[in-house]
C-alpha atoms as one frame of an Amber mdcrd trajectory, in Angstrom:
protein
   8.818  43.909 -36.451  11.428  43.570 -33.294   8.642  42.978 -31.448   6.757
  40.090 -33.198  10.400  38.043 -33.414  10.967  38.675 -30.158   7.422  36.819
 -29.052   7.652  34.799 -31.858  10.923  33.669 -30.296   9.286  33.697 -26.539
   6.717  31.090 -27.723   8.853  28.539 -29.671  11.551  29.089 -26.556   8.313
  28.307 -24.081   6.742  25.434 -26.179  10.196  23.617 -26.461  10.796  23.621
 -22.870   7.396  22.555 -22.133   7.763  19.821 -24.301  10.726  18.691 -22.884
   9.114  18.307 -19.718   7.004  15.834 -20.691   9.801  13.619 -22.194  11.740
  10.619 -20.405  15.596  10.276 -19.435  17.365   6.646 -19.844  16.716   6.484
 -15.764  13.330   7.201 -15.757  12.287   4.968 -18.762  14.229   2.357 -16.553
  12.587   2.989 -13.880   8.883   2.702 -15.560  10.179  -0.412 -16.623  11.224
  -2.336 -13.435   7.514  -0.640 -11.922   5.866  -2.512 -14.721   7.342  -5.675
 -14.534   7.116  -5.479 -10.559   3.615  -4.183 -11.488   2.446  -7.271 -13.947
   3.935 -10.293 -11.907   1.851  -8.785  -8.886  -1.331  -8.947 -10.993  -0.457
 -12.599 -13.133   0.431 -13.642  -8.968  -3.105 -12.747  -8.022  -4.919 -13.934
 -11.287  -2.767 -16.657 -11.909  -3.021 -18.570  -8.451  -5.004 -21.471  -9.289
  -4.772 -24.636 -11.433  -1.224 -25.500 -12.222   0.163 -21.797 -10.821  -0.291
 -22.109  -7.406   3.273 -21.294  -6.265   2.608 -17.914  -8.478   2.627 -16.075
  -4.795   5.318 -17.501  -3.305   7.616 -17.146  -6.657   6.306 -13.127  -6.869
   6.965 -12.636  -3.258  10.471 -14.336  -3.537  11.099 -12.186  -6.851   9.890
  -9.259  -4.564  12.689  -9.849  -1.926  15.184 -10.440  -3.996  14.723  -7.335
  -6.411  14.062  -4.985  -3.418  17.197  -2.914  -4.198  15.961  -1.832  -8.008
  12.275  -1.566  -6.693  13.522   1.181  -4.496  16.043   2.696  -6.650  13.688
   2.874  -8.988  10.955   4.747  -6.911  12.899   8.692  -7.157  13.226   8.743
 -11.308   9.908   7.205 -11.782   8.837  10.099  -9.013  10.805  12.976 -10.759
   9.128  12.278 -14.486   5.717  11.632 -12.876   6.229  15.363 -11.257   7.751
  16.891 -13.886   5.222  15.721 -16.412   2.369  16.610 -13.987   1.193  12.897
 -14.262  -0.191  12.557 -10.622   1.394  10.974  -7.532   3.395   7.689  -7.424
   0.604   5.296  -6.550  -2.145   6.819  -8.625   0.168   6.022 -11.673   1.103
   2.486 -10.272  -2.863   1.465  -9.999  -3.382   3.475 -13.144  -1.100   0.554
 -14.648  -1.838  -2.304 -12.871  -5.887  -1.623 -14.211  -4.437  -1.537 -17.648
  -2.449  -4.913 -16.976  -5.531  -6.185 -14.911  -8.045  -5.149 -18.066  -5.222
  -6.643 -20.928  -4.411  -9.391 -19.422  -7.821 -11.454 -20.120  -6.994 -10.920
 -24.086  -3.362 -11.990 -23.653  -3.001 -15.900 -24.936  -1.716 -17.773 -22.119
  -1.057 -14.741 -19.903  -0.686 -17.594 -17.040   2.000 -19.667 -18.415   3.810
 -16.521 -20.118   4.173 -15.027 -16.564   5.066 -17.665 -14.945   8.203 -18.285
 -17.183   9.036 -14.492 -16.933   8.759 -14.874 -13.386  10.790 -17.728 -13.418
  13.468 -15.747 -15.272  13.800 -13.082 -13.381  15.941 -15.010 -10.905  18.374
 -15.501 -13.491  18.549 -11.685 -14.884  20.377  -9.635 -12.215  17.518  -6.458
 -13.631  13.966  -6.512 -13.626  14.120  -3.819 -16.266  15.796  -7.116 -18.327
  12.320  -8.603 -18.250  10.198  -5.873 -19.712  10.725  -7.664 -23.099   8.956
 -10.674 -21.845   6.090  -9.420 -20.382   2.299 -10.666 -21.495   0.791  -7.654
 -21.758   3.004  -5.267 -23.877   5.156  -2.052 -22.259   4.497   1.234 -23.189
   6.308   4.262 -22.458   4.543   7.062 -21.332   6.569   9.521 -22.942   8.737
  10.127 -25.924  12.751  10.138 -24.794  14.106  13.449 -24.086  16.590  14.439
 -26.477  20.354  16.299 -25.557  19.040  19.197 -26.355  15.672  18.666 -24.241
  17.614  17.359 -21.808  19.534  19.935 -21.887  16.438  22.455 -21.691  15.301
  20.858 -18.478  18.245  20.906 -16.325  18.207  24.818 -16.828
């Protein structure tokens, strides 16, 4: 009876912690974010370029510039989860998203004019995470957010 408790209580012990692995702390949900919204004005720059958007390029590459700092702060949490969570390499994950942004945005109404007023924005919000909220084509999170106690579980 010892026995069976004691690998009863191995497998719920090894099930949490593998669950918490796949879960997201505040600084790597942030991070996703700002990759997303960095992610979606690069694709409404390159759809959006013609007809009454053609400064999209110039206003994504000035947004670019000027957001540098988060883009690379960003770039170690977003690295950690993607490891942790065995989601693939940085880049695989960033084209993974900008496909689903590519393939969404045709079904978003005005997906144009939408970015081009978030992109206009994000001058004025000192956080590209800030933006996420405005976004054409919706944000999801990958992952559930890790609880304290999961949290806890993974810095073990």
């Amino acid at each position: 009876m010892k026995f069976k408790a004691a690998v009863l209580g191995t497998l719920v012990l090894s099930f949490s912690a593998q669950a918490s692995e796949h879960c997201m702390r505040a600084a790597e949900v942030k991070a996703d974010q700002v990759r997303f919204v960095e992610t979606q004005m690069r694709i409404a720059a390159l759809q959006c370029r013609g007809g009454g958007h053609r400064d999209m390029i110039g206003l994504y590459n000035d947004f670019v510039r000027s957001k540098r700092p988060y883009f690379v702060e960003a770039e170690k949490p977003l690295r950690t989860f993607l490891n942790r969570a065995e989601k693939g390499n940085l880049e695989s994950y960033v084209t993974a998203t900008a496909n689903r942004v590519s393939l969404n945005s045709g079904s978003v109404e005005q997906f144009c004019d939408r970015s081009r007023m978030a992109l206009a924005m994000a001058f004025k919000m000192p956080d590209p995470a800030g933006l996420v909220s405005l976004m054409p084509v919706q944000y999801r999170q990958p992952e559930r957010n890790c609880t304290t106690q999961s949290a806890r579980t993974e810095s073990r």
